[in-house]
mmCIF file of C-alpha atoms in Angstrom:
data_model
loop_
_atom_site.group_PDB
_atom_site.id
_atom_site.type_symbol
_atom_site.label_atom_id
_atom_site.label_comp_id
_atom_site.label_asym_id
_atom_site.label_seq_id
_atom_site.Cartn_x
_atom_site.Cartn_y
_atom_site.Cartn_z
ATOM 1 C CA GLY A 1 0.000 0.000 0.000
ATOM 2 C CA GLU A 2 0.852 3.684 -0.025
ATOM 3 C CA ASN A 3 3.716 4.793 2.211
ATOM 4 C CA VAL A 4 4.176 8.439 3.200
ATOM 5 C CA GLU A 5 7.359 9.743 4.841
ATOM 6 C CA GLN A 6 7.459 13.227 6.373
ATOM 7 C CA HIS A 7 10.497 15.252 7.490
ATOM 8 C CA PRO A 8 11.538 16.809 9.741
ATOM 9 C CA SER A 9 9.647 15.535 12.770
ATOM 10 C CA THR A 10 10.309 18.795 14.628
ATOM 11 C CA LEU A 11 11.149 22.250 13.330
ATOM 12 C CA SER A 12 11.949 25.390 15.287
ATOM 13 C CA VAL A 13 12.197 28.779 13.567
ATOM 14 C CA GLN A 14 12.331 32.412 14.572
ATOM 15 C CA GLU A 15 9.283 34.525 13.921
ATOM 16 C CA GLY A 16 9.472 35.945 10.405
ATOM 17 C CA ASP A 17 11.623 33.125 9.040
ATOM 18 C CA SER A 18 10.411 30.544 6.534
ATOM 19 C CA ALA A 19 9.582 26.916 7.301
ATOM 20 C CA VAL A 20 9.693 24.011 4.867
ATOM 21 C CA ILE A 21 8.272 20.532 5.470
ATOM 22 C CA LYS A 22 8.778 17.712 2.978
ATOM 23 C CA CYS A 23 6.933 14.506 2.227
ATOM 24 C CA THR A 24 7.656 11.587 -0.065
ATOM 25 C CA TYR A 25 5.203 8.950 -1.195
ATOM 26 C CA SER A 26 5.430 5.585 -2.885
ATOM 27 C CA ASP A 27 2.394 5.176 -5.178
ATOM 28 C CA SER A 28 3.008 6.961 -8.469
ATOM 29 C CA ALA A 29 -0.740 6.864 -9.213
ATOM 30 C CA SER A 30 -1.552 9.093 -6.221
ATOM 31 C CA ASN A 31 -3.391 12.199 -7.323
ATOM 32 C CA TYR A 32 -4.313 14.394 -4.354
ATOM 33 C CA PHE A 33 -1.952 15.898 -1.766
ATOM 34 C CA PRO A 34 -3.437 17.887 1.143
ATOM 35 C CA TRP A 35 -1.757 19.446 4.148
ATOM 36 C CA TYR A 36 -3.463 19.578 7.532
ATOM 37 C CA LYS A 37 -2.692 21.684 10.597
ATOM 38 C CA GLN A 38 -3.517 20.358 14.047
ATOM 39 C CA GLU A 39 -3.357 22.526 17.136
ATOM 40 C CA LEU A 40 -3.055 20.888 20.523
ATOM 41 C CA GLY A 41 -6.231 19.022 21.448
ATOM 42 C CA LYS A 42 -7.995 20.086 18.253
ATOM 43 C CA ARG A 43 -9.086 18.421 15.047
ATOM 44 C CA PRO A 44 -6.870 18.382 11.954
ATOM 45 C CA GLN A 45 -7.824 21.191 9.580
ATOM 46 C CA LEU A 46 -7.034 21.456 5.894
ATOM 47 C CA ILE A 47 -4.790 24.417 5.107
ATOM 48 C CA ILE A 48 -3.866 23.807 1.477
ATOM 49 C CA ASP A 49 -3.993 21.038 -1.098
ATOM 50 C CA ILE A 50 -2.693 20.295 -4.574
ATOM 51 C CA ARG A 51 -3.663 17.904 -7.343
ATOM 52 C CA SER A 52 -1.352 15.961 -9.568
ATOM 53 C CA ASN A 53 -1.989 18.148 -12.599
ATOM 54 C CA VAL A 54 -0.534 21.195 -10.835
ATOM 55 C CA GLY A 55 3.084 21.812 -9.803
ATOM 56 C CA GLU A 56 2.619 24.616 -7.315
ATOM 57 C CA LYS A 57 -0.174 26.341 -5.418
ATOM 58 C CA LYS A 58 -0.033 29.380 -3.177
ATOM 59 C CA ASP A 59 -2.413 30.865 -0.628
ATOM 60 C CA GLN A 60 -1.059 33.990 1.072
ATOM 61 C CA ARG A 61 1.892 32.867 3.242
ATOM 62 C CA ILE A 62 1.435 29.173 2.484
ATOM 63 C CA ALA A 63 2.514 27.340 -0.651
ATOM 64 C CA VAL A 64 2.757 23.711 -1.706
ATOM 65 C CA THR A 65 4.990 22.329 -4.454
ATOM 66 C CA LEU A 66 4.688 18.920 -6.069
ATOM 67 C CA ASN A 67 7.291 16.932 -7.966
ATOM 68 C CA LYS A 68 5.492 13.915 -9.411
ATOM 69 C CA THR A 69 8.594 12.477 -11.032
ATOM 70 C CA ALA A 70 10.443 12.357 -7.723
ATOM 71 C CA LYS A 71 7.246 11.594 -5.789
ATOM 72 C CA HIS A 72 7.651 14.315 -3.243
ATOM 73 C CA PHE A 73 5.798 17.450 -2.209
ATOM 74 C CA SER A 74 6.572 20.239 0.207
ATOM 75 C CA LEU A 75 4.820 22.801 2.374
ATOM 76 C CA HIS A 76 6.339 26.271 2.527
ATOM 77 C CA ILE A 77 5.329 28.814 5.152
ATOM 78 C CA THR A 78 6.808 32.288 4.792
ATOM 79 C CA GLU A 79 6.937 35.089 7.363
ATOM 80 C CA THR A 80 6.093 32.666 10.149
ATOM 81 C CA GLN A 81 4.096 33.875 13.137
ATOM 82 C CA PRO A 82 3.689 32.363 16.631
ATOM 83 C CA GLU A 83 0.158 31.260 15.728
ATOM 84 C CA ASP A 84 1.658 29.023 13.027
ATOM 85 C CA SER A 85 2.981 26.813 15.853
ATOM 86 C CA ALA A 86 1.195 23.465 15.521
ATOM 87 C CA VAL A 87 1.616 19.960 14.150
ATOM 88 C CA TYR A 88 1.464 19.739 10.367
ATOM 89 C CA PHE A 89 0.540 16.574 8.502
ATOM 90 C CA CYS A 90 0.921 15.808 4.836
ATOM 91 C CA ALA A 91 -1.405 13.269 3.280
ATOM 92 C CA VAL A 92 -1.835 11.392 0.046
ATOM 93 C CA ALA A 93 -4.953 10.049 -1.617
ATOM 94 C CA GLY A 94 -3.941 6.915 -3.422
ATOM 95 C CA SER A 95 -5.165 5.266 -6.551
ATOM 96 C CA SER A 96 -7.739 3.090 -4.786
ATOM 97 C CA ASN A 97 -10.480 5.620 -5.559
ATOM 98 C CA THR A 98 -11.963 5.314 -2.065
ATOM 99 C CA GLY A 99 -10.948 8.831 -1.059
ATOM 100 C CA LYS A 100 -8.911 7.410 1.813
ATOM 101 C CA LEU A 101 -6.035 9.655 2.910
ATOM 102 C CA ILE A 102 -2.735 8.207 4.110
ATOM 103 C CA PHE A 103 -0.964 10.593 6.470
ATOM 104 C CA GLY A 104 2.665 11.326 7.173
ATOM 105 C CA GLN A 105 3.999 11.129 10.708
ATOM 106 C CA GLY A 106 3.641 14.847 11.366
ATOM 107 C CA THR A 107 5.972 17.795 11.934
ATOM 108 C CA THR A 108 5.831 19.827 15.120
ATOM 109 C CA LEU A 109 6.541 23.433 14.164
ATOM 110 C CA GLN A 110 7.542 25.888 16.846
ATOM 111 C CA VAL A 111 7.755 29.563 15.938
ATOM 112 C CA LYS A 112 9.714 31.522 18.509
ATOM 113 C CA PRO A 113 8.685 35.156 19.027
ATOM 114 C CA ASN B 1 -23.543 23.213 8.281
ATOM 115 C CA ALA B 2 -22.929 21.527 11.618
ATOM 116 C CA GLY B 3 -19.843 19.723 10.376
ATOM 117 C CA VAL B 4 -18.894 16.259 11.578
ATOM 118 C CA MET B 5 -20.309 15.485 15.016
ATOM 119 C CA GLN B 6 -18.561 13.062 17.315
ATOM 120 C CA ASN B 7 -19.494 11.916 20.791
ATOM 121 C CA PRO B 8 -18.506 11.426 23.426
ATOM 122 C CA ARG B 9 -15.625 13.900 23.322
ATOM 123 C CA HIS B 10 -13.967 12.139 26.236
ATOM 124 C CA LEU B 11 -14.467 8.577 27.414
ATOM 125 C CA VAL B 12 -12.801 6.746 30.286
ATOM 126 C CA ARG B 13 -12.945 2.983 30.479
ATOM 127 C CA ARG B 14 -11.318 0.334 32.626
ATOM 128 C CA ARG B 15 -9.444 -2.531 31.034
ATOM 129 C CA GLY B 16 -11.843 -5.166 29.750
ATOM 130 C CA GLN B 17 -14.794 -2.814 29.275
ATOM 131 C CA GLU B 18 -16.338 -1.810 25.963
ATOM 132 C CA ALA B 19 -16.064 1.575 24.283
ATOM 133 C CA ARG B 20 -18.552 2.914 21.757
ATOM 134 C CA LEU B 21 -17.740 6.013 19.763
ATOM 135 C CA ARG B 22 -20.289 7.718 17.561
ATOM 136 C CA CYS B 23 -19.982 9.872 14.459
ATOM 137 C CA SER B 24 -22.497 11.712 12.326
ATOM 138 C CA PRO B 25 -21.102 12.976 9.011
ATOM 139 C CA MET B 26 -21.737 16.337 7.449
ATOM 140 C CA LYS B 27 -25.382 16.914 6.658
ATOM 141 C CA GLY B 28 -26.427 15.204 3.467
ATOM 142 C CA HIS B 29 -23.385 12.924 3.395
ATOM 143 C CA SER B 30 -23.396 9.175 3.847
ATOM 144 C CA HIS B 31 -19.687 8.330 3.981
ATOM 145 C CA VAL B 32 -17.386 8.327 7.005
ATOM 146 C CA TYR B 33 -13.747 7.515 7.628
ATOM 147 C CA TRP B 34 -12.387 6.583 11.051
ATOM 148 C CA TYR B 35 -8.811 7.402 12.032
ATOM 149 C CA ARG B 36 -6.864 6.681 15.201
ATOM 150 C CA GLN B 37 -4.220 9.005 16.605
ATOM 151 C CA LEU B 38 -2.017 7.579 19.330
ATOM 152 C CA PRO B 39 -0.387 10.120 21.674
ATOM 153 C CA GLU B 40 2.113 12.263 19.763
ATOM 154 C CA GLU B 41 1.711 10.213 16.595
ATOM 155 C CA GLY B 42 0.103 10.606 13.210
ATOM 156 C CA LEU B 43 -3.338 9.723 11.963
ATOM 157 C CA LYS B 44 -3.782 6.067 11.060
ATOM 158 C CA PHE B 45 -6.613 5.046 8.764
ATOM 159 C CA MET B 46 -8.908 2.436 10.271
ATOM 160 C CA VAL B 47 -12.072 2.010 8.209
ATOM 161 C CA TYR B 48 -14.204 3.644 5.516
ATOM 162 C CA LEU B 49 -17.953 3.127 5.561
ATOM 163 C CA GLN B 50 -21.014 4.246 3.741
ATOM 164 C CA LYS B 51 -24.491 3.615 5.069
ATOM 165 C CA GLU B 52 -25.042 -0.131 5.593
ATOM 166 C CA ASN B 53 -21.764 -0.997 3.886
ATOM 167 C CA ILE B 54 -18.087 -1.309 4.842
ATOM 168 C CA ILE B 55 -16.005 -0.142 1.885
ATOM 169 C CA ASP B 56 -12.462 -0.493 3.222
ATOM 170 C CA GLU B 57 -11.493 -1.957 6.596
ATOM 171 C CA SER B 58 -7.837 -2.536 5.809
ATOM 172 C CA GLY B 59 -6.697 -0.480 8.820
ATOM 173 C CA MET B 60 -8.855 -2.154 11.436
ATOM 174 C CA PRO B 61 -7.170 -4.366 14.023
ATOM 175 C CA LYS B 62 -8.176 -7.976 13.492
ATOM 176 C CA GLU B 63 -9.694 -8.428 16.927
ATOM 177 C CA ARG B 64 -11.885 -6.427 19.312
ATOM 178 C CA PHE B 65 -12.593 -3.585 16.869
ATOM 179 C CA SER B 66 -15.695 -3.266 14.714
ATOM 180 C CA ALA B 67 -17.502 -0.472 12.898
ATOM 181 C CA GLU B 68 -20.926 0.023 11.448
ATOM 182 C CA PHE B 69 -22.968 2.740 9.789
ATOM 183 C CA PRO B 70 -26.653 1.798 9.914
ATOM 184 C CA LYS B 71 -29.316 3.174 7.635
ATOM 185 C CA GLU B 72 -30.556 5.373 10.468
ATOM 186 C CA GLY B 73 -28.356 6.971 13.082
ATOM 187 C CA PRO B 74 -24.646 7.633 13.443
ATOM 188 C CA SER B 75 -21.674 5.493 12.559
ATOM 189 C CA ILE B 76 -20.351 3.571 15.559
ATOM 190 C CA LEU B 77 -16.811 2.431 16.254
ATOM 191 C CA ARG B 78 -16.891 -0.295 18.863
ATOM 192 C CA ILE B 79 -13.902 -1.506 20.858
ATOM 193 C CA GLN B 80 -14.447 -4.574 22.975
ATOM 194 C CA GLN B 81 -12.341 -5.578 25.987
ATOM 195 C CA VAL B 82 -10.287 -2.397 25.870
ATOM 196 C CA VAL B 83 -6.598 -2.441 26.804
ATOM 197 C CA ARG B 84 -4.310 0.451 27.777
ATOM 198 C CA GLY B 85 -2.884 0.533 24.258
ATOM 199 C CA ASP B 86 -6.306 1.544 22.924
ATOM 200 C CA SER B 87 -5.948 4.925 24.642
ATOM 201 C CA ALA B 88 -5.950 7.398 21.773
ATOM 202 C CA ALA B 89 -7.936 10.055 19.973
ATOM 203 C CA TYR B 90 -10.360 8.602 17.452
ATOM 204 C CA PHE B 91 -11.306 10.951 14.646
ATOM 205 C CA CYS B 92 -14.127 10.614 12.202
ATOM 206 C CA ALA B 93 -14.035 12.409 8.857
ATOM 207 C CA SER B 94 -16.491 13.082 6.095
ATOM 208 C CA PRO B 95 -15.905 14.110 2.485
ATOM 209 C CA THR B 96 -16.867 17.735 1.973
ATOM 210 C CA GLY B 97 -18.609 16.995 -1.279
ATOM 211 C CA GLY B 98 -18.044 17.602 -4.930
ATOM 212 C CA ASN B 99 -14.842 16.131 -6.240
ATOM 213 C CA THR B 100 -12.389 17.977 -4.009
ATOM 214 C CA GLY B 101 -10.935 14.999 -2.163
ATOM 215 C CA GLU B 102 -10.935 16.977 1.082
ATOM 216 C CA LEU B 103 -11.869 15.223 4.291
ATOM 217 C CA PHE B 104 -13.439 17.297 7.072
ATOM 218 C CA PHE B 105 -12.608 15.983 10.520
ATOM 219 C CA GLY B 106 -14.723 15.974 13.641
ATOM 220 C CA GLU B 107 -13.335 17.136 16.977
ATOM 221 C CA GLY B 108 -12.482 13.571 17.941
ATOM 222 C CA SER B 109 -13.253 11.235 20.807
ATOM 223 C CA ARG B 110 -10.485 10.825 23.338
ATOM 224 C CA LEU B 111 -10.463 7.396 24.913
ATOM 225 C CA THR B 112 -8.538 6.793 28.113
ATOM 226 C CA VAL B 113 -8.196 3.229 29.366
ATOM 227 C CA LEU B 114 -7.293 2.928 33.023
#
């Protein structure tokens, strides 16, 4: 089945710096790549997603890039703020057509004021 | 849109008891996914159901765990004879509709096994 690896597991940046989180996946037929943010004790919430027919997508300070050949995609957060501190999960919807998402292990981002 | 409703939000059980977690998907939707999140870990897929049908149960433990989504009422994740290792947050998710692929998660049910 699909395997999703996420790095780094923890990331600490100064406020205003950029943060980059990377994920690799194994199933070349995967076609949907969302990123979720989870604050402590809360539900995971979608922050941005990308489909396999697009290489890059941006929404204000957040961007996602996809390299289908290399089977990896990345989350970029610019001008980080303390409220960006959370756990971020990448996910992949595989080729099974069930809509099931397979998640990475998560990255704990700490933005220091 | 009330979103995905899960209850109870917190549940405490002693070893050997049964836990029942309930989930109602977004209004007008008939598909739910259950995920388990162990402390400080990621989200692990358990089961995907539509009303009266299990579509994919490849992530369900072989024993003690079962799920159903009856024609009427919420989806239920049932854990029999709970053990300490079952302590986790159990999230239910529903597709948001259209062809987006997005899953909308409920607030989760946090199970503590004493």
